[in-house]
């Protein structure tokens, strides 16, 4: 098995100097200064293709003119207010989120009810959004049964829901959990996409089920439609809240506004974050009317969430991403990417196990001694290109949604070169 580190891949002379930043992240010795669309530039003005977009955050790419103008103008007016007062863009942003969720299909309109009755809670990150969703699920259990409420939260293998204690408790990965045990009690795990395994769950104890319709950090695994249907039925049988975590796969990344809209199952609660404000910290939780009406003042809160700067930028993002032609572009470039990756798989079957994903969240799982972290390094070394890894020895691709067909073709040419180098390394 070949595994290298940034430290060994680059000469010591190019490494960053000692920093006061806490060393939580292994970083290449490059300092970026600016970007435009899918391109980043370092201190020497060298160009790099960003096939990561800040871990699926910069949906509109870097330096989008409408985002820049919104930030510039709003920063000169009002940045922070707190939620003790209304701001100019909070209600508008919430309405745009709800309208994109309800859509035009009759069954979705029936599920969500009148759009005015769906409510949105704004926060600052994905983990905050999931913490709120978990709290709301437990509140609903007390509404149903104040004397003896169910308190259990069910999550699934390979899930990643965040690093704060509640979200971490729903993230069944010892690498993340073990250093911080004991975790929050009441959390259990079942295999992802395994309907039969649901029979082993004590559903009488469950108040909420949280899952990603397409897992990102865990290895880019899309959910099976029949699995969602089974979950919806079991949740309904005990009154548990079905929570969809679309923090990484939502807001256009799959080719639809929300990943679950490729199917017919709807959640009670939806958590969002990463691309919402194209790089400004922002999270959101959308609640179905049956949930929202039971959340009262004081049940939850935030100081910074939903401020005028973040919500104004989010309005720009939602307006642009929500256009049919924008989502059509995502589907078009996605089809090209998958076509090229499947051809790469066919050419290098000894080191590439599987291509999977949807839209522009794509995983390339490696095998045969090839290691995803090495693939990532080689993309930078041989193609000035940024990709990242995920669980299950998977190379994760999450480029800006404005990526072009020419950039997709270039990326795949780099992948082919890297696959050849990696295959040769493994055979040594």
Short mmCIF file of C-alpha atoms in Angstrom, two decimals:
data_model
loop_
_atom_site.label_atom_id
_atom_site.label_comp_id
_atom_site.label_asym_id
_atom_site.label_seq_id
_atom_site.Cartn_x
_atom_site.Cartn_y
_atom_site.Cartn_z
CA UNK A 1 0.00 0.00 0.00
CA UNK A 2 1.41 3.36 -1.05
CA UNK A 3 0.77 6.28 1.27
CA UNK A 4 2.65 9.57 1.24
CA UNK A 5 2.26 12.80 3.20
CA UNK A 6 2.41 16.41 2.13
CA UNK A 7 5.57 16.66 4.21
CA UNK A 8 7.38 14.08 2.09
CA UNK A 9 5.86 15.13 -1.24
CA UNK A 10 7.22 18.68 -1.14
CA UNK A 11 10.65 20.04 -0.31
CA UNK A 12 11.02 21.62 3.11
CA UNK A 13 11.85 24.94 1.52
CA UNK A 14 8.29 25.29 0.21
CA UNK A 15 6.56 24.40 3.47
CA UNK A 16 4.67 27.00 5.44
CA UNK A 17 6.46 28.56 8.39
CA UNK A 18 5.50 27.72 11.96
CA UNK A 19 2.05 29.11 12.65
CA UNK A 20 0.00 30.00 15.69
CA UNK A 21 -2.95 28.25 14.06
CA UNK A 22 -4.00 25.05 15.82
CA UNK A 23 -2.71 22.15 13.75
CA UNK A 24 -5.97 20.37 13.00
CA UNK A 25 -5.58 20.15 9.24
CA UNK A 26 -2.83 18.58 7.08
CA UNK A 27 -2.24 21.28 4.50
CA UNK A 28 -0.07 21.48 1.39
CA UNK A 29 2.57 24.23 1.53
CA UNK A 30 0.62 26.61 -0.68
CA UNK A 31 -0.94 29.94 0.26
CA UNK A 32 -3.86 31.03 -1.90
CA UNK A 33 -4.57 34.70 -2.38
CA UNK A 34 -7.51 34.97 -4.75
CA UNK A 35 -9.71 33.14 -7.19
CA UNK A 36 -12.19 33.46 -10.00
CA UNK A 37 -14.90 30.92 -10.81
CA UNK A 38 -13.18 27.50 -10.64
CA UNK A 39 -9.62 28.82 -10.55
CA UNK A 40 -7.45 29.67 -7.55
CA UNK A 41 -4.16 31.61 -7.51
CA UNK A 42 -1.31 31.35 -5.03
CA UNK A 43 1.17 33.98 -3.85
CA UNK A 44 3.22 33.46 -7.00
CA UNK A 45 0.12 33.89 -9.19
CA UNK A 46 0.22 30.22 -10.14
CA UNK A 47 -3.15 28.84 -11.26
CA UNK A 48 -4.94 25.81 -9.80
CA UNK A 49 -8.19 24.14 -10.79
CA UNK A 50 -10.43 23.96 -7.73
CA UNK A 51 -12.28 20.63 -7.86
CA UNK A 52 -13.16 20.88 -4.18
CA UNK A 53 -14.86 24.30 -3.84
CA UNK A 54 -14.10 24.61 -0.15
CA UNK A 55 -15.66 21.18 0.54
CA UNK A 56 -18.80 21.77 -1.53
CA UNK A 57 -19.25 25.35 -0.34
CA UNK A 58 -18.42 27.70 -3.22
CA UNK A 59 -21.32 26.69 -5.44
CA UNK A 60 -20.97 29.83 -7.57
CA UNK A 61 -17.20 29.57 -7.58
CA UNK A 62 -14.79 32.25 -6.44
CA UNK A 63 -15.32 35.97 -6.87
CA UNK A 64 -18.84 35.71 -8.28
CA UNK A 65 -19.66 39.33 -9.19
CA UNK A 66 -23.18 39.26 -7.75
CA UNK A 67 -21.97 37.78 -4.47
CA UNK A 68 -19.13 40.30 -4.28
CA UNK A 69 -21.48 43.21 -4.94
CA UNK A 70 -23.99 42.00 -2.33
CA UNK A 71 -21.23 41.70 0.29
CA UNK A 72 -19.72 45.06 -0.61
CA UNK A 73 -23.03 46.89 -0.52
CA UNK A 74 -24.38 45.20 2.61
CA UNK A 75 -21.13 45.64 4.54
CA UNK A 76 -21.56 49.37 4.04
CA UNK A 77 -25.07 49.26 5.47
CA UNK A 78 -25.57 46.67 8.20
CA UNK A 79 -23.60 43.53 9.07
CA UNK A 80 -25.04 42.35 12.39
CA UNK A 81 -28.23 43.02 14.27
CA UNK A 82 -29.08 39.87 16.34
CA UNK A 83 -32.42 38.11 16.21
CA UNK A 84 -34.00 40.53 18.65
CA UNK A 85 -34.92 42.58 15.57
CA UNK A 86 -35.91 41.92 11.98
CA UNK A 87 -33.50 42.55 9.14
CA UNK A 88 -34.16 43.29 5.51
CA UNK A 89 -33.31 39.87 4.06
CA UNK A 90 -34.15 37.19 6.64
CA UNK A 91 -37.79 36.71 5.64
CA UNK A 92 -36.97 36.87 1.95
CA UNK A 93 -34.26 34.22 2.27
CA UNK A 94 -36.54 31.90 4.30
CA UNK A 95 -39.28 32.23 1.69
CA UNK A 96 -36.87 31.38 -1.12
CA UNK A 97 -35.71 28.27 0.74
CA UNK A 98 -39.27 27.09 1.34
CA UNK A 99 -40.42 27.80 -2.21
CA UNK A 100 -37.52 25.78 -3.61
CA UNK A 101 -38.43 22.94 -1.28
CA UNK A 102 -42.17 22.83 -1.95
CA UNK A 103 -41.70 23.21 -5.70
CA UNK A 104 -44.55 22.63 -8.13
CA UNK A 105 -45.30 18.91 -7.70
CA UNK A 106 -48.67 18.25 -6.08
CA UNK A 107 -47.44 15.58 -3.66
CA UNK A 108 -44.79 17.92 -2.28
CA UNK A 109 -47.32 20.72 -1.87
CA UNK A 110 -49.57 18.31 -0.02
CA UNK A 111 -46.74 17.16 2.24
CA UNK A 112 -45.42 20.57 3.17
CA UNK A 113 -48.82 22.25 3.27
CA UNK A 114 -49.20 25.96 2.77
CA UNK A 115 -45.78 27.43 2.11
CA UNK A 116 -46.40 30.18 4.65
CA UNK A 117 -46.68 27.55 7.38
CA UNK A 118 -43.22 26.03 6.82
CA UNK A 119 -40.63 27.76 8.96
CA UNK A 120 -36.88 28.27 8.77
CA UNK A 121 -34.31 28.58 11.55
CA UNK A 122 -31.03 30.21 10.50
CA UNK A 123 -27.71 29.42 12.13
CA UNK A 124 -24.03 29.52 11.20
CA UNK A 125 -22.91 26.02 10.19
CA UNK A 126 -23.95 22.49 9.34
CA UNK A 127 -23.28 21.09 12.79
CA UNK A 128 -25.42 23.85 14.32
CA UNK A 129 -28.21 23.01 11.88
CA UNK A 130 -28.10 19.35 12.88
CA UNK A 131 -27.98 20.18 16.58
CA UNK A 132 -31.15 22.21 16.11
CA UNK A 133 -32.80 19.43 14.12
CA UNK A 134 -32.04 16.92 16.88
CA UNK A 135 -33.47 19.27 19.52
CA UNK A 136 -36.63 19.82 17.49
CA UNK A 137 -37.10 16.06 17.11
CA UNK A 138 -36.87 15.60 20.87
CA UNK A 139 -39.27 18.50 21.45
CA UNK A 140 -41.79 16.84 19.14
CA UNK A 141 -41.54 13.61 21.15
CA UNK A 142 -42.56 15.55 24.24
CA UNK A 143 -45.47 17.08 22.38
CA UNK A 144 -46.68 13.60 21.52
CA UNK A 145 -46.03 12.07 24.95
CA UNK A 146 -45.15 14.49 27.74
CA UNK A 147 -45.12 11.75 30.38
CA UNK A 148 -42.73 9.31 28.70
CA UNK A 149 -41.26 10.72 25.50
CA UNK A 150 -39.03 8.73 23.19
CA UNK A 151 -35.58 10.30 23.09
CA UNK A 152 -33.57 8.07 20.74
CA UNK A 153 -31.90 9.38 17.60
CA UNK A 154 -31.09 6.87 14.84
CA UNK A 155 -28.27 7.53 12.37
CA UNK A 156 -26.46 5.30 9.90
CA UNK A 157 -23.08 3.78 9.11
CA UNK A 158 -20.60 6.07 7.34
CA UNK A 159 -22.62 9.12 8.35
CA UNK A 160 -21.10 12.49 9.09
CA UNK A 161 -23.34 15.06 10.75
CA UNK A 162 -20.84 17.36 12.45
CA UNK A 163 -18.32 17.70 15.27
CA UNK A 164 -20.28 19.31 18.12
CA UNK A 165 -21.39 16.81 20.74
CA UNK A 166 -24.92 16.03 19.55
CA UNK A 167 -24.02 15.90 15.86
CA UNK A 168 -20.87 13.94 16.72
CA UNK A 169 -22.98 11.40 18.62
CA UNK A 170 -24.86 10.81 15.36
CA UNK A 171 -21.56 10.32 13.47
CA UNK A 172 -20.59 6.67 14.05
CA UNK A 173 -16.88 6.92 13.31
CA UNK A 174 -14.47 6.06 16.12
CA UNK A 175 -11.81 8.33 14.61
CA UNK A 176 -14.04 11.29 15.35
CA UNK A 177 -15.84 10.02 18.46
CA UNK A 178 -13.28 8.18 20.59
CA UNK A 179 -11.18 11.16 21.79
CA UNK A 180 -14.30 12.88 23.12
CA UNK A 181 -16.22 10.07 24.81
CA UNK A 182 -18.55 9.80 26.59
CA UNK A 183 -20.93 11.11 23.99
CA UNK A 184 -24.54 12.23 24.30
CA UNK A 185 -26.71 9.25 25.34
CA UNK A 186 -29.66 8.03 23.31
CA UNK A 187 -27.99 7.64 19.89
CA UNK A 188 -27.97 4.40 17.90
CA UNK A 189 -26.77 3.32 14.48
CA UNK A 190 -28.05 1.08 11.70
CA UNK A 191 -26.42 0.09 8.38
CA UNK A 192 -27.01 2.63 5.60
CA UNK A 193 -29.28 1.44 2.77
CA UNK A 194 -30.09 -1.82 4.60
CA UNK A 195 -33.87 -2.21 4.89
CA UNK A 196 -33.70 -5.58 6.62
CA UNK A 197 -31.54 -4.14 9.41
CA UNK A 198 -34.31 -1.68 10.29
CA UNK A 199 -36.23 -4.58 11.80
CA UNK A 200 -33.63 -4.76 14.58
CA UNK A 201 -34.26 -1.15 15.66
CA UNK A 202 -36.35 -0.53 18.79
CA UNK A 203 -38.65 1.95 17.12
CA UNK A 204 -40.60 2.66 20.29
CA UNK A 205 -37.51 4.47 21.61
CA UNK A 206 -36.85 6.57 18.49
CA UNK A 207 -37.92 10.22 18.24
CA UNK A 208 -35.80 11.14 15.24
CA UNK A 209 -33.98 9.56 12.29
CA UNK A 210 -31.22 11.56 10.63
CA UNK A 211 -29.53 10.65 7.38
CA UNK A 212 -27.83 12.16 4.35
CA UNK A 213 -29.70 11.45 1.09
CA UNK A 214 -26.19 11.27 -0.34
CA UNK A 215 -23.34 10.76 2.08
CA UNK A 216 -20.31 12.95 1.48
CA UNK A 217 -17.60 12.54 4.11
CA UNK A 218 -18.41 8.85 4.51
CA UNK A 219 -17.47 8.05 0.91
CA UNK A 220 -20.12 9.53 -1.44
CA UNK A 221 -22.94 6.99 -1.14
CA UNK A 222 -26.36 7.94 -2.58
CA UNK A 223 -29.35 6.60 -0.69
CA UNK A 224 -31.57 3.98 -2.28
CA UNK A 225 -35.15 5.23 -2.91
CA UNK A 226 -36.64 2.08 -1.38
CA UNK A 227 -34.59 2.67 1.79
CA UNK A 228 -36.02 6.18 2.16
CA UNK A 229 -39.51 4.81 1.65
CA UNK A 230 -38.97 2.22 4.38
CA UNK A 231 -37.66 4.88 6.74
CA UNK A 232 -40.62 7.15 6.07
CA UNK A 233 -43.03 4.32 6.85
CA UNK A 234 -41.30 3.39 10.09
CA UNK A 235 -41.06 6.99 11.25
CA UNK A 236 -44.74 7.52 10.56
CA UNK A 237 -45.63 4.37 12.48
CA UNK A 238 -44.19 5.81 15.72
CA UNK A 239 -44.43 9.54 15.08
CA UNK A 240 -40.65 9.99 14.76
CA UNK A 241 -39.18 12.90 12.82
CA UNK A 242 -37.38 12.06 9.58
CA UNK A 243 -34.45 14.48 9.22
CA UNK A 244 -32.62 14.87 5.92
CA UNK A 245 -29.11 16.28 6.27
CA UNK A 246 -28.46 17.96 2.91
CA UNK A 247 -25.61 20.07 4.18
CA UNK A 248 -23.25 18.77 1.50
CA UNK A 249 -25.59 17.38 -1.17
CA UNK A 250 -28.26 20.12 -1.16
CA UNK A 251 -28.75 23.48 -2.93
CA UNK A 252 -28.17 22.37 -6.50
CA UNK A 253 -25.24 20.01 -6.07
CA UNK A 254 -27.18 16.94 -7.18
CA UNK A 255 -28.71 18.63 -10.22
CA UNK A 256 -31.93 19.42 -8.37
CA UNK A 257 -32.38 22.08 -5.73
CA UNK A 258 -32.40 19.39 -3.04
CA UNK A 259 -31.05 15.87 -3.35
CA UNK A 260 -34.20 14.19 -2.01
CA UNK A 261 -36.22 15.76 -4.83
CA UNK A 262 -34.91 13.03 -7.12
CA UNK A 263 -37.36 10.77 -5.25
CA UNK A 264 -40.79 11.04 -3.69
CA UNK A 265 -40.02 10.83 0.03
CA UNK A 266 -40.06 14.10 1.96
CA UNK A 267 -38.59 14.84 5.39
CA UNK A 268 -40.14 16.48 8.43
CA UNK A 269 -36.98 18.50 8.98
CA UNK A 270 -34.28 19.50 6.49
CA UNK A 271 -30.81 20.75 7.48
CA UNK A 272 -28.71 22.85 5.10
CA UNK A 273 -25.46 24.80 5.22
CA UNK A 274 -22.33 24.67 3.08
CA UNK A 275 -23.26 26.43 -0.20
CA UNK A 276 -26.01 28.64 1.20
CA UNK A 277 -23.98 31.85 1.33
CA UNK A 278 -21.17 30.77 -1.03
CA UNK A 279 -18.49 30.87 1.65
CA UNK A 280 -19.96 33.05 4.37
CA UNK A 281 -20.81 30.92 7.44
CA UNK A 282 -24.48 30.00 7.28
CA UNK A 283 -26.77 27.10 8.14
CA UNK A 284 -30.51 26.59 8.04
CA UNK A 285 -33.17 24.19 9.26
CA UNK A 286 -36.49 23.96 7.40
CA UNK A 287 -39.41 22.61 9.42
CA UNK A 288 -42.65 21.18 8.16
CA UNK A 289 -45.71 22.99 9.52
CA UNK A 290 -46.59 20.07 11.82
CA UNK A 291 -43.20 20.55 13.52
CA UNK A 292 -42.88 24.32 13.33
CA UNK A 293 -46.14 25.02 15.14
CA UNK A 294 -44.80 23.24 18.23
CA UNK A 295 -41.50 25.12 18.48
CA UNK A 296 -42.00 28.05 20.80
CA UNK A 297 -40.02 31.23 21.60
CA UNK A 298 -37.09 30.29 23.79
CA UNK A 299 -36.86 26.68 22.62
CA UNK A 300 -33.74 27.48 20.63
CA UNK A 301 -31.73 30.48 19.51
CA UNK A 302 -28.61 31.97 17.99
CA UNK A 303 -26.75 35.27 18.17
CA UNK A 304 -25.31 35.42 14.68
CA UNK A 305 -27.60 33.17 12.64
CA UNK A 306 -29.70 34.80 9.94
CA UNK A 307 -27.88 38.12 9.98
CA UNK A 308 -28.38 40.66 7.19
CA UNK A 309 -25.05 39.99 5.47
CA UNK A 310 -25.36 36.21 5.26
CA UNK A 311 -29.05 36.19 4.30
CA UNK A 312 -28.54 38.79 1.59
CA UNK A 313 -25.78 36.72 0.01
CA UNK A 314 -27.88 33.57 0.39
CA UNK A 315 -30.67 35.25 -1.55
CA UNK A 316 -28.21 35.77 -4.40
CA UNK A 317 -27.13 32.12 -4.27
CA UNK A 318 -30.67 30.75 -4.12
CA UNK A 319 -31.86 32.95 -6.98
CA UNK A 320 -29.02 31.89 -9.27
CA UNK A 321 -28.89 28.19 -8.37
CA UNK A 322 -32.67 27.85 -8.49
CA UNK A 323 -32.92 28.79 -12.16
CA UNK A 324 -33.76 25.79 -14.40
CA UNK A 325 -30.91 26.60 -16.77
CA UNK A 326 -28.42 26.59 -13.90
CA UNK A 327 -29.55 23.16 -12.70
CA UNK A 328 -29.52 21.92 -16.30
CA UNK A 329 -25.89 22.98 -16.53
CA UNK A 330 -25.09 20.91 -13.42
CA UNK A 331 -26.69 17.87 -15.04
CA UNK A 332 -24.83 18.44 -18.31
CA UNK A 333 -21.35 18.73 -16.84
CA UNK A 334 -22.14 15.91 -14.41
CA UNK A 335 -22.98 13.58 -17.30
CA UNK A 336 -19.65 14.41 -18.94
CA UNK A 337 -17.76 13.83 -15.69
CA UNK A 338 -19.39 10.45 -15.09
CA UNK A 339 -18.79 9.39 -18.71
CA UNK A 340 -15.06 10.15 -18.41
CA UNK A 341 -14.75 8.56 -14.96
CA UNK A 342 -16.44 5.35 -16.05
CA UNK A 343 -13.98 5.18 -18.95
CA UNK A 344 -11.15 5.68 -16.46
CA UNK A 345 -12.56 2.88 -14.32
CA UNK A 346 -12.61 0.58 -17.33
CA UNK A 347 -8.98 1.44 -18.14
CA UNK A 348 -7.67 1.01 -14.57
CA UNK A 349 -9.88 -1.66 -12.94
CA UNK A 350 -7.03 -2.88 -10.74
CA UNK A 351 -6.91 0.36 -8.74
CA UNK A 352 -10.39 1.86 -9.28
CA UNK A 353 -13.17 -0.04 -7.57
CA UNK A 354 -16.23 2.10 -8.25
CA UNK A 355 -17.53 5.45 -9.48
CA UNK A 356 -20.58 6.74 -7.61
CA UNK A 357 -22.48 9.88 -6.71
CA UNK A 358 -24.96 12.27 -8.26
CA UNK A 359 -24.63 15.63 -9.95
CA UNK A 360 -21.37 17.26 -8.92
CA UNK A 361 -20.75 15.27 -5.75
CA UNK A 362 -18.79 12.30 -7.05
CA UNK A 363 -16.71 9.57 -5.45
CA UNK A 364 -13.95 7.48 -7.00
CA UNK A 365 -13.26 4.53 -4.70
CA UNK A 366 -9.79 3.02 -4.99
CA UNK A 367 -8.53 -0.49 -4.36
CA UNK A 368 -5.58 -2.81 -4.96
CA UNK A 369 -3.17 -0.88 -2.74
CA UNK A 370 -4.00 2.53 -4.22
CA UNK A 371 -4.72 5.12 -1.54
CA UNK A 372 -7.06 8.11 -1.94
CA UNK A 373 -4.76 10.52 -0.11
CA UNK A 374 -1.96 9.72 -2.56
CA UNK A 375 -4.33 10.28 -5.50
CA UNK A 376 -5.10 13.72 -4.04
CA UNK A 377 -1.40 14.56 -3.76
CA UNK A 378 -0.67 13.45 -7.30
CA UNK A 379 -3.48 15.62 -8.69
CA UNK A 380 -1.75 18.62 -7.18
CA UNK A 381 1.72 17.54 -8.23
CA UNK A 382 0.86 16.57 -11.81
CA UNK A 383 -2.10 18.80 -12.59
CA UNK A 384 -2.15 21.81 -10.24
CA UNK A 385 -5.58 20.57 -9.23
CA UNK A 386 -7.34 20.41 -5.87
CA UNK A 387 -9.43 17.38 -4.93
CA UNK A 388 -10.06 15.84 -1.53
CA UNK A 389 -10.55 12.40 -0.05
CA UNK A 390 -13.45 10.87 1.85
CA UNK A 391 -14.13 7.67 3.77
CA UNK A 392 -13.98 4.21 2.21
CA UNK A 393 -10.70 5.08 0.44
CA UNK A 394 -12.57 7.41 -1.88
CA UNK A 395 -11.47 10.46 -3.87
CA UNK A 396 -14.20 13.07 -3.44
CA UNK A 397 -15.02 15.55 -6.21
CA UNK A 398 -17.16 18.57 -5.42
CA UNK A 399 -16.25 21.31 -7.90
CA UNK A 400 -18.04 24.65 -8.13
CA UNK A 401 -21.39 24.23 -9.81
CA UNK A 402 -20.25 26.72 -12.45
CA UNK A 403 -17.46 24.39 -13.62
CA UNK A 404 -17.19 24.29 -17.41
CA UNK A 405 -17.06 21.33 -19.78
CA UNK A 406 -13.48 22.22 -20.73
CA UNK A 407 -12.50 22.20 -17.06
CA UNK A 408 -14.17 18.81 -16.61
CA UNK A 409 -12.18 17.47 -19.55
CA UNK A 410 -8.95 18.88 -18.12
CA UNK A 411 -9.69 17.38 -14.71
CA UNK A 412 -10.29 13.97 -16.21
CA UNK A 413 -7.05 14.18 -18.18
CA UNK A 414 -5.27 14.81 -14.87
CA UNK A 415 -7.09 11.87 -13.29
CA UNK A 416 -5.92 9.63 -16.14
CA UNK A 417 -2.31 10.73 -15.70
CA UNK A 418 -2.56 10.22 -11.93
CA UNK A 419 -4.15 6.79 -12.30
CA UNK A 420 -1.26 5.72 -14.49
CA UNK A 421 1.32 6.95 -11.98
CA UNK A 422 -0.54 5.36 -9.09
CA UNK A 423 -0.90 2.01 -10.86
CA UNK A 424 2.85 1.99 -11.52
CA UNK A 425 3.59 2.83 -7.87
CA UNK A 426 1.38 0.05 -6.61
CA UNK A 427 3.08 -2.51 -8.88
CA UNK A 428 6.55 -1.66 -7.54
#
